[in-house]
Amino acid sequence: MMGTCRENEVCNIVHHRHWMPSTVDKVCRCPLNTPSCPVVHTRHGNVMNVNSRTQMKFCAPLRNLRPCRDGEIALRRKTLYQSYGVKNVSIVVDCLCDHRQSYWTFHNRSGEDFNDARHLFTVVQNYKCVAMKRCAAHEFCGYGRRDYGFIYHRCTCPMSHQCKFDLDEYEDDVSELFYQGPAYLARCVPIYDYDWW
Protein backbone atom coordinates (compact mmCIF):
# COMPACT_ATOMS: atom_id res chain seq x y z
CA MET A 1 0.00 0.00 0.00
CA MET A 2 1.27 3.46 -0.91
CA GLY A 3 2.01 5.69 2.08
CA THR A 4 1.89 9.47 2.51
CA CYS A 5 5.02 11.36 1.44
CA ARG A 6 7.24 13.01 4.02
CA GLU A 7 9.48 16.05 3.55
CA ASN A 8 12.03 15.64 0.70
CA GLU A 9 10.57 12.26 -0.24
CA VAL A 10 10.12 11.39 -3.92
CA CYS A 11 6.43 11.01 -4.81
CA ASN A 12 6.78 10.01 -8.50
CA ILE A 13 9.52 9.03 -10.92
CA VAL A 14 8.79 10.19 -14.49
CA HIS A 15 10.61 8.61 -17.46
CA HIS A 16 10.31 10.81 -20.58
CA ARG A 17 10.90 8.12 -23.21
CA HIS A 18 11.96 8.71 -26.82
CA TRP A 19 9.15 8.11 -29.34
CA MET A 20 6.74 6.79 -26.70
CA PRO A 21 4.52 8.26 -23.98
CA SER A 22 6.15 8.95 -20.61
CA THR A 23 5.87 6.39 -17.83
CA VAL A 24 5.32 7.19 -14.17
CA ASP A 25 6.42 5.12 -11.17
CA LYS A 26 4.28 6.19 -8.21
CA VAL A 27 6.13 6.05 -4.89
CA CYS A 28 3.92 7.84 -2.32
CA ARG A 29 0.85 10.11 -2.06
CA CYS A 30 1.15 13.82 -1.33
CA PRO A 31 -0.40 14.89 2.02
CA LEU A 32 -4.00 16.07 2.18
CA ASN A 33 -4.61 19.74 1.29
CA THR A 34 -1.58 19.82 -1.04
CA PRO A 35 -1.50 19.49 -4.84
CA SER A 36 -1.20 15.96 -6.18
CA CYS A 37 2.21 14.69 -7.24
CA PRO A 38 3.26 15.91 -10.73
CA VAL A 39 3.22 13.28 -13.49
CA VAL A 40 4.60 15.28 -16.44
CA HIS A 41 8.28 15.75 -17.39
CA THR A 42 8.97 19.51 -16.99
CA ARG A 43 11.89 21.92 -16.78
CA HIS A 44 10.70 23.59 -13.59
CA GLY A 45 8.75 22.85 -10.45
CA ASN A 46 9.18 20.38 -7.64
CA VAL A 47 11.66 18.27 -9.55
CA MET A 48 15.19 16.82 -9.47
CA ASN A 49 16.67 15.21 -12.57
CA VAL A 50 18.29 11.79 -12.52
CA ASN A 51 19.43 12.28 -16.13
CA SER A 52 18.11 14.20 -19.13
CA ARG A 53 15.06 11.90 -19.40
CA THR A 54 14.22 10.77 -15.85
CA GLN A 55 12.95 13.07 -13.10
CA MET A 56 12.12 12.65 -9.44
CA LYS A 57 8.97 14.59 -8.50
CA PHE A 58 8.17 16.02 -5.07
CA CYS A 59 5.03 17.25 -3.30
CA ALA A 60 6.65 20.56 -2.32
CA PRO A 61 9.66 22.68 -3.37
CA LEU A 62 13.06 21.53 -2.10
CA ARG A 63 13.90 24.90 -0.54
CA ASN A 64 15.73 23.62 2.53
CA LEU A 65 18.24 21.48 0.62
CA ARG A 66 21.74 22.67 -0.25
CA PRO A 67 23.75 21.53 -3.29
CA CYS A 68 25.49 18.17 -2.83
CA ARG A 69 29.21 18.00 -2.23
CA ASP A 70 31.16 15.65 -4.50
CA GLY A 71 30.90 12.08 -3.21
CA GLU A 72 28.29 12.87 -0.55
CA ILE A 73 25.42 10.45 0.08
CA ALA A 74 22.56 12.28 -1.57
CA LEU A 75 19.70 9.78 -1.70
CA ARG A 76 18.44 6.91 0.45
CA ARG A 77 16.12 4.30 -1.02
CA LYS A 78 14.45 2.22 1.68
CA THR A 79 12.62 -0.90 0.51
CA LEU A 80 10.41 -2.98 2.80
CA TYR A 81 10.08 -6.57 1.58
CA GLN A 82 7.53 -9.13 2.69
CA SER A 83 7.62 -12.82 1.82
CA TYR A 84 5.57 -12.20 -1.35
CA GLY A 85 7.64 -9.25 -2.65
CA VAL A 86 8.02 -5.49 -2.21
CA LYS A 87 5.61 -4.03 0.34
CA ASN A 88 6.73 -0.38 0.39
CA VAL A 89 9.41 1.92 -1.05
CA SER A 90 10.57 5.25 0.37
CA ILE A 91 13.06 7.48 -1.49
CA VAL A 92 14.44 10.51 0.38
CA VAL A 93 16.95 13.06 -0.94
CA ASP A 94 19.38 14.81 1.40
CA CYS A 95 20.88 17.39 -0.99
CA LEU A 96 20.45 18.77 -4.53
CA CYS A 97 22.35 16.87 -7.24
CA ASP A 98 22.71 18.73 -10.57
CA HIS A 99 22.47 16.11 -13.36
CA ARG A 100 24.29 18.37 -15.86
CA GLN A 101 27.44 18.35 -13.73
CA SER A 102 27.01 15.18 -11.65
CA TYR A 103 25.73 11.64 -11.82
CA TRP A 104 24.24 9.20 -9.31
CA THR A 105 26.21 6.15 -8.24
CA PHE A 106 25.43 3.33 -5.82
CA HIS A 107 27.46 3.70 -2.61
CA ASN A 108 26.41 0.93 -0.25
CA ARG A 109 23.60 -1.04 1.27
CA SER A 110 22.84 -0.46 4.92
CA GLY A 111 20.15 -0.73 7.55
CA GLU A 112 19.12 -4.28 6.83
CA ASP A 113 16.54 -5.16 9.46
CA PHE A 114 14.81 -8.54 9.74
CA ASN A 115 11.51 -9.33 11.45
CA ASP A 116 11.04 -13.11 11.28
CA ALA A 117 7.65 -13.07 13.02
CA ARG A 118 6.07 -10.91 10.30
CA HIS A 119 8.30 -12.14 7.44
CA LEU A 120 9.52 -8.58 6.81
CA PHE A 121 12.94 -7.19 6.06
CA THR A 122 14.15 -3.71 5.18
CA VAL A 123 17.05 -2.75 2.93
CA VAL A 124 18.42 0.79 2.58
CA GLN A 125 20.44 1.60 -0.56
CA ASN A 126 22.56 4.75 -0.42
CA TYR A 127 23.48 6.70 -3.57
CA LYS A 128 26.14 9.37 -3.99
CA CYS A 129 26.19 12.42 -6.20
CA VAL A 130 29.54 12.36 -8.06
CA ALA A 131 30.98 15.18 -10.18
CA MET A 132 31.31 14.37 -13.89
CA LYS A 133 34.75 14.55 -15.45
CA ARG A 134 35.56 15.39 -19.09
CA CYS A 135 35.76 12.31 -21.36
CA ALA A 136 38.24 11.89 -24.19
CA ALA A 137 37.13 11.18 -27.76
CA HIS A 138 35.86 7.58 -28.20
CA GLU A 139 35.98 7.01 -24.44
CA PHE A 140 33.14 5.32 -22.52
CA CYS A 141 30.68 8.04 -21.42
CA GLY A 142 27.65 6.19 -20.01
CA TYR A 143 25.08 3.42 -20.23
CA GLY A 144 22.12 3.48 -22.63
CA ARG A 145 18.91 1.83 -21.48
CA ARG A 146 17.81 -0.83 -23.94
CA ASP A 147 14.12 -0.36 -23.15
CA TYR A 148 13.79 3.46 -23.08
CA GLY A 149 16.81 4.52 -25.16
CA PHE A 150 18.26 7.25 -22.96
CA ILE A 151 21.73 7.48 -21.41
CA TYR A 152 23.00 7.55 -17.83
CA HIS A 153 26.06 9.77 -18.35
CA ARG A 154 29.38 9.21 -16.55
CA CYS A 155 31.33 12.10 -18.05
CA THR A 156 30.90 14.97 -20.51
CA CYS A 157 32.12 14.60 -24.08
CA PRO A 158 34.59 17.03 -25.69
CA MET A 159 33.43 19.79 -28.04
CA SER A 160 31.99 18.47 -31.36
CA HIS A 161 31.37 15.04 -29.81
CA GLN A 162 28.26 13.41 -28.41
CA CYS A 163 27.59 10.44 -26.16
CA LYS A 164 26.04 7.72 -28.37
CA PHE A 165 25.59 4.00 -27.96
CA ASP A 166 26.10 1.25 -30.51
CA LEU A 167 23.72 -1.72 -30.49
CA ASP A 168 26.65 -4.16 -30.73
CA GLU A 169 28.33 -3.20 -27.45
CA TYR A 170 26.41 -3.92 -24.25
CA GLU A 171 26.53 -5.33 -20.73
CA ASP A 172 23.98 -7.83 -19.46
CA ASP A 173 23.50 -6.25 -16.04
CA VAL A 174 24.16 -2.68 -14.94
CA SER A 175 22.84 -0.97 -11.83
CA GLU A 176 21.70 2.65 -12.03
CA LEU A 177 19.45 4.77 -9.87
CA PHE A 178 15.92 3.35 -10.52
CA TYR A 179 17.15 0.82 -13.08
CA GLN A 180 18.83 -2.57 -13.09
CA GLY A 181 19.22 -4.63 -16.23
CA PRO A 182 20.92 -4.78 -19.62
CA ALA A 183 22.39 -1.62 -21.13
CA TYR A 184 24.37 -0.47 -24.15
CA LEU A 185 27.81 1.07 -23.67
CA ALA A 186 27.92 4.65 -24.92
CA ARG A 187 31.06 6.39 -26.20
CA CYS A 188 32.03 9.95 -27.13
CA VAL A 189 31.90 10.02 -30.92
CA PRO A 190 32.44 12.94 -33.30
CA ILE A 191 29.13 14.51 -34.29
CA TYR A 192 29.93 14.17 -38.01
CA ASP A 193 30.03 10.34 -37.65
CA TYR A 194 26.26 10.46 -37.21
CA ASP A 195 25.56 13.19 -39.77
CA TRP A 196 24.27 11.20 -42.74
CA TRP A 197 23.36 14.14 -45.01
PDB file of C-alpha atoms in Angstrom:
ATOM      1  CA  MET A   1       0.000   0.000   0.000  1.00  0.00           C
ATOM      2  CA  MET A   2       1.274   3.458  -0.912  1.00  0.00           C
ATOM      3  CA  GLY A   3       2.014   5.692   2.078  1.00  0.00           C
ATOM      4  CA  THR A   4       1.888   9.467   2.507  1.00  0.00           C
ATOM      5  CA  CYS A   5       5.024  11.356   1.435  1.00  0.00           C
ATOM      6  CA  ARG A   6       7.244  13.011   4.021  1.00  0.00           C
ATOM      7  CA  GLU A   7       9.475  16.046   3.549  1.00  0.00           C
ATOM      8  CA  ASN A   8      12.029  15.638   0.704  1.00  0.00           C
ATOM      9  CA  GLU A   9      10.567  12.260  -0.244  1.00  0.00           C
ATOM     10  CA  VAL A  10      10.124  11.393  -3.920  1.00  0.00           C
ATOM     11  CA  CYS A  11       6.433  11.010  -4.807  1.00  0.00           C
ATOM     12  CA  ASN A  12       6.779  10.010  -8.498  1.00  0.00           C
ATOM     13  CA  ILE A  13       9.518   9.029 -10.921  1.00  0.00           C
ATOM     14  CA  VAL A  14       8.794  10.190 -14.490  1.00  0.00           C
ATOM     15  CA  HIS A  15      10.608   8.607 -17.460  1.00  0.00           C
ATOM     16  CA  HIS A  16      10.308  10.809 -20.580  1.00  0.00           C
ATOM     17  CA  ARG A  17      10.898   8.116 -23.206  1.00  0.00           C
ATOM     18  CA  HIS A  18      11.955   8.711 -26.818  1.00  0.00           C
ATOM     19  CA  TRP A  19       9.146   8.112 -29.345  1.00  0.00           C
ATOM     20  CA  MET A  20       6.743   6.787 -26.697  1.00  0.00           C
ATOM     21  CA  PRO A  21       4.525   8.264 -23.976  1.00  0.00           C
ATOM     22  CA  SER A  22       6.148   8.952 -20.613  1.00  0.00           C
ATOM     23  CA  THR A  23       5.870   6.386 -17.834  1.00  0.00           C
ATOM     24  CA  VAL A  24       5.316   7.193 -14.168  1.00  0.00           C
ATOM     25  CA  ASP A  25       6.416   5.115 -11.168  1.00  0.00           C
ATOM     26  CA  LYS A  26       4.282   6.187  -8.211  1.00  0.00           C
ATOM     27  CA  VAL A  27       6.130   6.051  -4.892  1.00  0.00           C
ATOM     28  CA  CYS A  28       3.924   7.837  -2.324  1.00  0.00           C
ATOM     29  CA  ARG A  29       0.850  10.110  -2.062  1.00  0.00           C
ATOM     30  CA  CYS A  30       1.149  13.817  -1.330  1.00  0.00           C
ATOM     31  CA  PRO A  31      -0.395  14.888   2.018  1.00  0.00           C
ATOM     32  CA  LEU A  32      -3.997  16.072   2.178  1.00  0.00           C
ATOM     33  CA  ASN A  33      -4.605  19.741   1.294  1.00  0.00           C
ATOM     34  CA  THR A  34      -1.579  19.822  -1.036  1.00  0.00           C
ATOM     35  CA  PRO A  35      -1.498  19.489  -4.838  1.00  0.00           C
ATOM     36  CA  SER A  36      -1.200  15.956  -6.181  1.00  0.00           C
ATOM     37  CA  CYS A  37       2.208  14.689  -7.241  1.00  0.00           C
ATOM     38  CA  PRO A  38       3.265  15.911 -10.727  1.00  0.00           C
ATOM     39  CA  VAL A  39       3.216  13.276 -13.486  1.00  0.00           C
ATOM     40  CA  VAL A  40       4.604  15.275 -16.442  1.00  0.00           C
ATOM     41  CA  HIS A  41       8.283  15.754 -17.385  1.00  0.00           C
ATOM     42  CA  THR A  42       8.966  19.507 -16.993  1.00  0.00           C
ATOM     43  CA  ARG A  43      11.889  21.918 -16.784  1.00  0.00           C
ATOM     44  CA  HIS A  44      10.704  23.592 -13.588  1.00  0.00           C
ATOM     45  CA  GLY A  45       8.745  22.853 -10.454  1.00  0.00           C
ATOM     46  CA  ASN A  46       9.184  20.378  -7.635  1.00  0.00           C
ATOM     47  CA  VAL A  47      11.661  18.268  -9.550  1.00  0.00           C
ATOM     48  CA  MET A  48      15.192  16.825  -9.466  1.00  0.00           C
ATOM     49  CA  ASN A  49      16.673  15.208 -12.567  1.00  0.00           C
ATOM     50  CA  VAL A  50      18.286  11.787 -12.520  1.00  0.00           C
ATOM     51  CA  ASN A  51      19.427  12.279 -16.127  1.00  0.00           C
ATOM     52  CA  SER A  52      18.105  14.203 -19.130  1.00  0.00           C
ATOM     53  CA  ARG A  53      15.062  11.902 -19.403  1.00  0.00           C
ATOM     54  CA  THR A  54      14.217  10.770 -15.847  1.00  0.00           C
ATOM     55  CA  GLN A  55      12.952  13.066 -13.096  1.00  0.00           C
ATOM     56  CA  MET A  56      12.118  12.650  -9.442  1.00  0.00           C
ATOM     57  CA  LYS A  57       8.973  14.593  -8.500  1.00  0.00           C
ATOM     58  CA  PHE A  58       8.168  16.022  -5.068  1.00  0.00           C
ATOM     59  CA  CYS A  59       5.028  17.253  -3.299  1.00  0.00           C
ATOM     60  CA  ALA A  60       6.649  20.561  -2.318  1.00  0.00           C
ATOM     61  CA  PRO A  61       9.655  22.681  -3.372  1.00  0.00           C
ATOM     62  CA  LEU A  62      13.059  21.530  -2.104  1.00  0.00           C
ATOM     63  CA  ARG A  63      13.898  24.897  -0.541  1.00  0.00           C
ATOM     64  CA  ASN A  64      15.726  23.620   2.532  1.00  0.00           C
ATOM     65  CA  LEU A  65      18.240  21.482   0.618  1.00  0.00           C
ATOM     66  CA  ARG A  66      21.738  22.674  -0.251  1.00  0.00           C
ATOM     67  CA  PRO A  67      23.750  21.526  -3.294  1.00  0.00           C
ATOM     68  CA  CYS A  68      25.488  18.169  -2.832  1.00  0.00           C
ATOM     69  CA  ARG A  69      29.210  17.996  -2.226  1.00  0.00           C
ATOM     70  CA  ASP A  70      31.159  15.649  -4.501  1.00  0.00           C
ATOM     71  CA  GLY A  71      30.900  12.083  -3.207  1.00  0.00           C
ATOM     72  CA  GLU A  72      28.286  12.866  -0.548  1.00  0.00           C
ATOM     73  CA  ILE A  73      25.417  10.450   0.077  1.00  0.00           C
ATOM     74  CA  ALA A  74      22.560  12.279  -1.570  1.00  0.00           C
ATOM     75  CA  LEU A  75      19.705   9.780  -1.700  1.00  0.00           C
ATOM     76  CA  ARG A  76      18.444   6.912   0.448  1.00  0.00           C
ATOM     77  CA  ARG A  77      16.121   4.297  -1.024  1.00  0.00           C
ATOM     78  CA  LYS A  78      14.453   2.218   1.679  1.00  0.00           C
ATOM     79  CA  THR A  79      12.621  -0.901   0.513  1.00  0.00           C
ATOM     80  CA  LEU A  80      10.408  -2.982   2.797  1.00  0.00           C
ATOM     81  CA  TYR A  81      10.075  -6.566   1.580  1.00  0.00           C
ATOM     82  CA  GLN A  82       7.531  -9.128   2.693  1.00  0.00           C
ATOM     83  CA  SER A  83       7.620 -12.825   1.823  1.00  0.00           C
ATOM     84  CA  TYR A  84       5.572 -12.202  -1.346  1.00  0.00           C
ATOM     85  CA  GLY A  85       7.641  -9.251  -2.646  1.00  0.00           C
ATOM     86  CA  VAL A  86       8.016  -5.489  -2.215  1.00  0.00           C
ATOM     87  CA  LYS A  87       5.608  -4.025   0.338  1.00  0.00           C
ATOM     88  CA  ASN A  88       6.728  -0.383   0.393  1.00  0.00           C
ATOM     89  CA  VAL A  89       9.410   1.917  -1.049  1.00  0.00           C
ATOM     90  CA  SER A  90      10.572   5.246   0.365  1.00  0.00           C
ATOM     91  CA  ILE A  91      13.057   7.484  -1.491  1.00  0.00           C
ATOM     92  CA  VAL A  92      14.436  10.507   0.378  1.00  0.00           C
ATOM     93  CA  VAL A  93      16.945  13.055  -0.943  1.00  0.00           C
ATOM     94  CA  ASP A  94      19.378  14.811   1.404  1.00  0.00           C
ATOM     95  CA  CYS A  95      20.876  17.391  -0.991  1.00  0.00           C
ATOM     96  CA  LEU A  96      20.455  18.769  -4.530  1.00  0.00           C
ATOM     97  CA  CYS A  97      22.354  16.865  -7.240  1.00  0.00           C
ATOM     98  CA  ASP A  98      22.712  18.729 -10.568  1.00  0.00           C
ATOM     99  CA  HIS A  99      22.472  16.112 -13.357  1.00  0.00           C
ATOM    100  CA  ARG A 100      24.287  18.371 -15.863  1.00  0.00           C
ATOM    101  CA  GLN A 101      27.441  18.348 -13.727  1.00  0.00           C
ATOM    102  CA  SER A 102      27.015  15.184 -11.649  1.00  0.00           C
ATOM    103  CA  TYR A 103      25.726  11.642 -11.823  1.00  0.00           C
ATOM    104  CA  TRP A 104      24.241   9.201  -9.314  1.00  0.00           C
ATOM    105  CA  THR A 105      26.207   6.152  -8.240  1.00  0.00           C
ATOM    106  CA  PHE A 106      25.429   3.333  -5.818  1.00  0.00           C
ATOM    107  CA  HIS A 107      27.463   3.702  -2.613  1.00  0.00           C
ATOM    108  CA  ASN A 108      26.408   0.931  -0.246  1.00  0.00           C
ATOM    109  CA  ARG A 109      23.603  -1.042   1.268  1.00  0.00           C
ATOM    110  CA  SER A 110      22.840  -0.455   4.923  1.00  0.00           C
ATOM    111  CA  GLY A 111      20.153  -0.734   7.551  1.00  0.00           C
ATOM    112  CA  GLU A 112      19.117  -4.284   6.830  1.00  0.00           C
ATOM    113  CA  ASP A 113      16.535  -5.164   9.464  1.00  0.00           C
ATOM    114  CA  PHE A 114      14.815  -8.541   9.738  1.00  0.00           C
ATOM    115  CA  ASN A 115      11.508  -9.334  11.446  1.00  0.00           C
ATOM    116  CA  ASP A 116      11.037 -13.107  11.280  1.00  0.00           C
ATOM    117  CA  ALA A 117       7.655 -13.073  13.019  1.00  0.00           C
ATOM    118  CA  ARG A 118       6.066 -10.906  10.303  1.00  0.00           C
ATOM    119  CA  HIS A 119       8.299 -12.139   7.440  1.00  0.00           C
ATOM    120  CA  LEU A 120       9.523  -8.582   6.811  1.00  0.00           C
ATOM    121  CA  PHE A 121      12.944  -7.187   6.060  1.00  0.00           C
ATOM    122  CA  THR A 122      14.151  -3.707   5.180  1.00  0.00           C
ATOM    123  CA  VAL A 123      17.052  -2.749   2.927  1.00  0.00           C
ATOM    124  CA  VAL A 124      18.420   0.791   2.576  1.00  0.00           C
ATOM    125  CA  GLN A 125      20.436   1.596  -0.556  1.00  0.00           C
ATOM    126  CA  ASN A 126      22.560   4.753  -0.421  1.00  0.00           C
ATOM    127  CA  TYR A 127      23.477   6.700  -3.567  1.00  0.00           C
ATOM    128  CA  LYS A 128      26.136   9.369  -3.988  1.00  0.00           C
ATOM    129  CA  CYS A 129      26.188  12.421  -6.204  1.00  0.00           C
ATOM    130  CA  VAL A 130      29.535  12.358  -8.063  1.00  0.00           C
ATOM    131  CA  ALA A 131      30.979  15.184 -10.178  1.00  0.00           C
ATOM    132  CA  MET A 132      31.306  14.372 -13.888  1.00  0.00           C
ATOM    133  CA  LYS A 133      34.746  14.553 -15.450  1.00  0.00           C
ATOM    134  CA  ARG A 134      35.558  15.387 -19.087  1.00  0.00           C
ATOM    135  CA  CYS A 135      35.762  12.308 -21.364  1.00  0.00           C
ATOM    136  CA  ALA A 136      38.241  11.886 -24.189  1.00  0.00           C
ATOM    137  CA  ALA A 137      37.129  11.179 -27.757  1.00  0.00           C
ATOM    138  CA  HIS A 138      35.864   7.577 -28.205  1.00  0.00           C
ATOM    139  CA  GLU A 139      35.983   7.007 -24.439  1.00  0.00           C
ATOM    140  CA  PHE A 140      33.142   5.317 -22.517  1.00  0.00           C
ATOM    141  CA  CYS A 141      30.684   8.038 -21.416  1.00  0.00           C
ATOM    142  CA  GLY A 142      27.653   6.189 -20.012  1.00  0.00           C
ATOM    143  CA  TYR A 143      25.075   3.419 -20.234  1.00  0.00           C
ATOM    144  CA  GLY A 144      22.118   3.475 -22.633  1.00  0.00           C
ATOM    145  CA  ARG A 145      18.906   1.828 -21.476  1.00  0.00           C
ATOM    146  CA  ARG A 146      17.808  -0.830 -23.936  1.00  0.00           C
ATOM    147  CA  ASP A 147      14.120  -0.364 -23.149  1.00  0.00           C
ATOM    148  CA  TYR A 148      13.790   3.463 -23.075  1.00  0.00           C
ATOM    149  CA  GLY A 149      16.806   4.521 -25.162  1.00  0.00           C
ATOM    150  CA  PHE A 150      18.257   7.253 -22.963  1.00  0.00           C
ATOM    151  CA  ILE A 151      21.731   7.476 -21.407  1.00  0.00           C
ATOM    152  CA  TYR A 152      23.004   7.553 -17.829  1.00  0.00           C
ATOM    153  CA  HIS A 153      26.062   9.770 -18.350  1.00  0.00           C
ATOM    154  CA  ARG A 154      29.376   9.211 -16.548  1.00  0.00           C
ATOM    155  CA  CYS A 155      31.333  12.105 -18.048  1.00  0.00           C
ATOM    156  CA  THR A 156      30.898  14.970 -20.510  1.00  0.00           C
ATOM    157  CA  CYS A 157      32.123  14.597 -24.079  1.00  0.00           C
ATOM    158  CA  PRO A 158      34.593  17.033 -25.692  1.00  0.00           C
ATOM    159  CA  MET A 159      33.428  19.787 -28.042  1.00  0.00           C
ATOM    160  CA  SER A 160      31.995  18.474 -31.363  1.00  0.00           C
ATOM    161  CA  HIS A 161      31.367  15.041 -29.805  1.00  0.00           C
ATOM    162  CA  GLN A 162      28.256  13.411 -28.408  1.00  0.00           C
ATOM    163  CA  CYS A 163      27.588  10.439 -26.158  1.00  0.00           C
ATOM    164  CA  LYS A 164      26.037   7.719 -28.366  1.00  0.00           C
ATOM    165  CA  PHE A 165      25.595   4.001 -27.956  1.00  0.00           C
ATOM    166  CA  ASP A 166      26.099   1.250 -30.514  1.00  0.00           C
ATOM    167  CA  LEU A 167      23.721  -1.718 -30.489  1.00  0.00           C
ATOM    168  CA  ASP A 168      26.649  -4.163 -30.726  1.00  0.00           C
ATOM    169  CA  GLU A 169      28.326  -3.201 -27.453  1.00  0.00           C
ATOM    170  CA  TYR A 170      26.406  -3.918 -24.251  1.00  0.00           C
ATOM    171  CA  GLU A 171      26.529  -5.331 -20.732  1.00  0.00           C
ATOM    172  CA  ASP A 172      23.977  -7.826 -19.462  1.00  0.00           C
ATOM    173  CA  ASP A 173      23.498  -6.250 -16.044  1.00  0.00           C
ATOM    174  CA  VAL A 174      24.162  -2.678 -14.935  1.00  0.00           C
ATOM    175  CA  SER A 175      22.838  -0.967 -11.834  1.00  0.00           C
ATOM    176  CA  GLU A 176      21.698   2.649 -12.030  1.00  0.00           C
ATOM    177  CA  LEU A 177      19.445   4.767  -9.870  1.00  0.00           C
ATOM    178  CA  PHE A 178      15.921   3.355 -10.523  1.00  0.00           C
ATOM    179  CA  TYR A 179      17.147   0.821 -13.085  1.00  0.00           C
ATOM    180  CA  GLN A 180      18.825  -2.566 -13.088  1.00  0.00           C
ATOM    181  CA  GLY A 181      19.220  -4.632 -16.226  1.00  0.00           C
ATOM    182  CA  PRO A 182      20.922  -4.784 -19.620  1.00  0.00           C
ATOM    183  CA  ALA A 183      22.391  -1.616 -21.128  1.00  0.00           C
ATOM    184  CA  TYR A 184      24.366  -0.467 -24.152  1.00  0.00           C
ATOM    185  CA  LEU A 185      27.808   1.069 -23.671  1.00  0.00           C
ATOM    186  CA  ALA A 186      27.925   4.647 -24.923  1.00  0.00           C
ATOM    187  CA  ARG A 187      31.056   6.393 -26.198  1.00  0.00           C
ATOM    188  CA  CYS A 188      32.026   9.954 -27.125  1.00  0.00           C
ATOM    189  CA  VAL A 189      31.902  10.016 -30.918  1.00  0.00           C
ATOM    190  CA  PRO A 190      32.439  12.942 -33.298  1.00  0.00           C
ATOM    191  CA  ILE A 191      29.129  14.506 -34.292  1.00  0.00           C
ATOM    192  CA  TYR A 192      29.934  14.174 -38.010  1.00  0.00           C
ATOM    193  CA  ASP A 193      30.034  10.342 -37.654  1.00  0.00           C
ATOM    194  CA  TYR A 194      26.256  10.460 -37.211  1.00  0.00           C
ATOM    195  CA  ASP A 195      25.558  13.192 -39.773  1.00  0.00           C
ATOM    196  CA  TRP A 196      24.269  11.198 -42.743  1.00  0.00           C
ATOM    197  CA  TRP A 197      23.361  14.140 -45.010  1.00  0.00           C
TER     198      TRP A 197
END
